[in-house]
Amino acid sequence: MAKTFNENYQNKLEIDTTGNTTLDDVTKATWATLAAGIQTITPSASETADTTPYYDGEGFSSVDVTGKTISFAVAGHRLNGDEAQDYIASKYIGVGDTLHTLARWTDPSGKQVQFPATLQAIVPFGGAANAKQTFSFTLAANGKPQVVNASVTGTTTNGGTTSGSVTGTTAGGGQ
């Protein structure tokens, strides 16, 4: 089997635009894909590590990852009328629970990771007077993400194609 490189656009990041906040409500979610106007999505895992040295290590430590915070930095151009961007931009001055929603990432193989999330550092516009408006935010996972197969139900909008066999409907504009 030939080896190939995946391209970043093959990853699909979605948010629930109805504001559900627990994985128990994932089947009620209305998923909007973050794609149109989006130039970069950068995942990160901020880790907490224990590096306790023991005598049998002769003064050297081993690293045990004891905790993790997963987030996605999303940036691009503001596209008015895009369901995902409109939902996020509407939360710009929000605080507390108003910034919570559900999120789902589907990798190129179709594996899905879903999680309750917080919308952080929302930038709904900005830039030079003669340039497209910028758009960025951080999507931070709350708690341990859940890995699922690609057959979770829900409604997907703004996405064009759907990876895997997601049950539900796809509506809205393409990328």
Tab-separated table of N, CA, C and O in Angstrom, residues 73-120:
chain	number	residue	atom	x	y	z
A	73	ALA	N	-7.031	26.353	17.604
A	73	ALA	CA	-6.968	27.765	17.226
A	73	ALA	C	-7.446	27.862	15.779
A	73	ALA	O	-6.904	27.202	14.885
A	74	VAL	N	-8.475	28.665	15.552
A	74	VAL	CA	-9.103	28.778	14.236
A	74	VAL	C	-8.954	30.220	13.754
A	74	VAL	O	-9.237	31.157	14.506
A	75	ALA	N	-8.514	30.406	12.504
A	75	ALA	CA	-8.328	31.758	11.976
A	75	ALA	C	-8.615	31.801	10.484
A	75	ALA	O	-8.406	30.824	9.766
A	76	GLY	N	-9.075	32.955	10.037
A	76	GLY	CA	-9.343	33.150	8.614
A	76	GLY	C	-9.952	34.508	8.378
A	76	GLY	O	-9.597	35.487	9.038
A	77	HIS	N	-10.886	34.566	7.439
A	77	HIS	CA	-11.587	35.798	7.094
A	77	HIS	C	-13.050	35.672	7.494
A	77	HIS	O	-13.655	34.605	7.346
A	78	ARG	N	-13.616	36.768	7.964
A	78	ARG	CA	-15.012	36.789	8.399
A	78	ARG	C	-15.920	36.689	7.193
A	78	ARG	O	-15.843	37.484	6.258
A	79	LEU	N	-16.781	35.683	7.197
A	79	LEU	CA	-17.742	35.474	6.121
A	79	LEU	C	-19.145	35.594	6.704
A	79	LEU	O	-19.644	34.653	7.335
A	80	ASN	N	-19.759	36.769	6.515
A	80	ASN	CA	-21.126	36.971	6.996
A	80	ASN	C	-22.069	36.029	6.267
A	80	ASN	O	-21.947	35.842	5.057
A	81	GLY	N	-22.993	35.439	7.009
A	81	GLY	CA	-23.929	34.492	6.419
A	81	GLY	C	-23.503	33.048	6.602
A	81	GLY	O	-24.290	32.140	6.369
A	82	ASP	N	-22.270	32.808	7.010
A	82	ASP	CA	-21.811	31.452	7.301
A	82	ASP	C	-22.333	31.085	8.687
A	82	ASP	O	-22.080	31.800	9.663
A	83	GLU	N	-23.069	30.000	8.799
A	83	GLU	CA	-23.744	29.653	10.049
A	83	GLU	C	-22.778	29.508	11.228
A	83	GLU	O	-23.037	30.008	12.320
A	84	ALA	N	-21.654	28.830	11.018
A	84	ALA	CA	-20.695	28.629	12.111
A	84	ALA	C	-20.083	29.957	12.541
A	84	ALA	O	-20.037	30.279	13.730
A	85	GLN	N	-19.623	30.752	11.575
A	85	GLN	CA	-19.001	32.028	11.913
A	85	GLN	C	-19.998	33.003	12.540
A	85	GLN	O	-19.665	33.710	13.499
A	86	ASP	N	-21.222	33.045	12.028
A	86	ASP	CA	-22.230	33.933	12.602
A	86	ASP	C	-22.518	33.571	14.050
A	86	ASP	O	-22.655	34.443	14.910
A	87	TYR	N	-22.614	32.273	14.342
A	87	TYR	CA	-22.871	31.812	15.713
A	87	TYR	C	-21.732	32.243	16.639
A	87	TYR	O	-21.964	32.798	17.712
A	88	ILE	N	-20.506	32.019	16.213
A	88	ILE	CA	-19.347	32.355	17.041
A	88	ILE	C	-19.236	33.869	17.227
A	88	ILE	O	-19.046	34.353	18.345
A	89	ALA	N	-19.366	34.630	16.145
A	89	ALA	CA	-19.267	36.085	16.236
A	89	ALA	C	-20.343	36.660	17.159
A	89	ALA	O	-20.098	37.647	17.855
A	90	SER	N	-21.515	36.023	17.193
A	90	SER	CA	-22.594	36.514	18.057
A	90	SER	C	-22.258	36.354	19.536
A	90	SER	O	-22.898	36.965	20.391
A	91	LYS	N	-21.257	35.560	19.857
A	91	LYS	CA	-20.845	35.313	21.244
A	91	LYS	C	-19.696	36.216	21.683
A	91	LYS	O	-19.184	36.074	22.784
A	92	TYR	N	-19.293	37.169	20.857
A	92	TYR	CA	-18.128	38.020	21.118
A	92	TYR	C	-18.156	38.665	22.505
A	92	TYR	O	-17.152	38.663	23.207
A	93	ILE	N	-19.266	39.232	22.918
A	93	ILE	CA	-19.311	39.892	24.220
A	93	ILE	C	-19.879	38.982	25.310
A	93	ILE	O	-20.087	39.424	26.437
A	94	GLY	N	-20.110	37.717	24.991
A	94	GLY	CA	-20.652	36.775	25.970
A	94	GLY	C	-19.621	36.347	27.005
A	94	GLY	O	-18.415	36.430	26.785
A	95	VAL	N	-20.131	35.904	28.137
A	95	VAL	CA	-19.305	35.323	29.192
A	95	VAL	C	-20.024	34.100	29.752
A	95	VAL	O	-21.218	33.899	29.526
A	96	GLY	N	-19.293	33.282	30.499
A	96	GLY	CA	-19.893	32.154	31.200
A	96	GLY	C	-20.487	31.107	30.273
A	96	GLY	O	-19.929	30.783	29.223
A	97	ASP	N	-21.659	30.615	30.670
A	97	ASP	CA	-22.306	29.510	29.955
A	97	ASP	C	-22.690	29.849	28.524
A	97	ASP	O	-22.863	28.951	27.706
A	98	THR	N	-22.825	31.139	28.200
A	98	THR	CA	-23.206	31.501	26.828
A	98	THR	C	-22.114	31.131	25.823
A	98	THR	O	-22.383	31.071	24.627
A	99	LEU	N	-20.900	30.878	26.304
A	99	LEU	CA	-19.794	30.525	25.417
A	99	LEU	C	-19.606	29.018	25.297
A	99	LEU	O	-18.679	28.557	24.626
A	100	HIS	N	-20.474	28.235	25.914
A	100	HIS	CA	-20.363	26.771	25.871
A	100	HIS	C	-21.213	26.208	24.739
A	100	HIS	O	-22.310	26.691	24.467
A	101	THR	N	-20.707	25.175	24.104
A	101	THR	CA	-21.423	24.464	23.051
A	101	THR	C	-20.796	23.083	22.908
A	101	THR	O	-19.960	22.681	23.700
A	102	LEU	N	-21.206	22.350	21.902
A	102	LEU	CA	-20.584	21.067	21.570
A	102	LEU	C	-19.717	21.250	20.331
A	102	LEU	O	-19.988	22.117	19.498
A	103	ALA	N	-18.699	20.423	20.213
A	103	ALA	CA	-17.830	20.468	19.037
A	103	ALA	C	-17.509	19.048	18.606
A	103	ALA	O	-17.581	18.105	19.399
A	104	ARG	N	-17.150	18.927	17.346
A	104	ARG	CA	-16.817	17.607	16.786
A	104	ARG	C	-15.727	17.778	15.741
A	104	ARG	O	-15.797	18.660	14.882
A	105	TRP	N	-14.715	16.928	15.851
A	105	TRP	CA	-13.634	16.889	14.870
A	105	TRP	C	-13.656	15.520	14.212
A	105	TRP	O	-13.694	14.494	14.883
A	106	THR	N	-13.633	15.505	12.894
A	106	THR	CA	-13.558	14.257	12.128
A	106	THR	C	-12.239	14.271	11.381
A	106	THR	O	-11.952	15.201	10.617
A	107	ASP	N	-11.422	13.238	11.599
A	107	ASP	CA	-10.125	13.193	10.916
A	107	ASP	C	-10.295	12.578	9.525
A	107	ASP	O	-11.374	12.094	9.184
A	108	PRO	N	-9.259	12.603	8.687
A	108	PRO	CA	-9.388	12.105	7.315
A	108	PRO	C	-9.816	10.638	7.203
A	108	PRO	O	-10.387	10.244	6.190
A	109	SER	N	-9.594	9.829	8.247
A	109	SER	CA	-10.006	8.422	8.195
A	109	SER	C	-11.472	8.243	8.558
A	109	SER	O	-12.012	7.147	8.414
A	110	GLY	N	-12.127	9.300	9.050
A	110	GLY	CA	-13.527	9.216	9.448
A	110	GLY	C	-13.726	9.096	10.955
A	110	GLY	O	-14.855	9.149	11.428
A	111	LYS	N	-12.648	8.952	11.710
A	111	LYS	CA	-12.761	8.876	13.164
A	111	LYS	C	-13.224	10.226	13.696
A	111	LYS	O	-12.729	11.262	13.275
A	112	GLN	N	-14.177	10.191	14.631
A	112	GLN	CA	-14.702	11.428	15.190
A	112	GLN	C	-14.356	11.553	16.663
A	112	GLN	O	-14.356	10.569	17.399
A	113	VAL	N	-14.086	12.785	17.067
A	113	VAL	CA	-13.854	13.127	18.464
A	113	VAL	C	-14.835	14.249	18.774
A	113	VAL	O	-14.819	15.285	18.108
A	114	GLN	N	-15.701	14.021	19.758
A	114	GLN	CA	-16.690	15.042	20.112
A	114	GLN	C	-16.506	15.431	21.567
A	114	GLN	O	-16.049	14.633	22.379
A	115	PHE	N	-16.877	16.691	21.875
A	115	PHE	CA	-16.610	17.189	23.220
A	115	PHE	C	-17.413	18.444	23.507
A	115	PHE	O	-17.705	19.218	22.599
A	116	PRO	N	-17.756	18.646	24.790
A	116	PRO	CA	-18.270	19.946	25.196
A	116	PRO	C	-17.121	20.948	25.059
A	116	PRO	O	-15.962	20.600	25.319
A	117	ALA	N	-17.436	22.172	24.657
A	117	ALA	CA	-16.373	23.133	24.384
A	117	ALA	C	-16.745	24.534	24.840
A	117	ALA	O	-17.918	24.850	25.030
A	118	THR	N	-15.713	25.352	24.967
A	118	THR	CA	-15.882	26.771	25.250
A	118	THR	C	-15.270	27.566	24.100
A	118	THR	O	-14.168	27.254	23.651
A	119	LEU	N	-15.999	28.580	23.648
A	119	LEU	CA	-15.496	29.502	22.629
A	119	LEU	C	-14.706	30.581	23.351
A	119	LEU	O	-15.241	31.267	24.225
A	120	GLN	N	-13.429	30.744	23.007
A	120	GLN	CA	-12.549	31.690	23.687
A	120	GLN	C	-11.901	32.637	22.695
A	120	GLN	O	-11.727	32.296	21.521
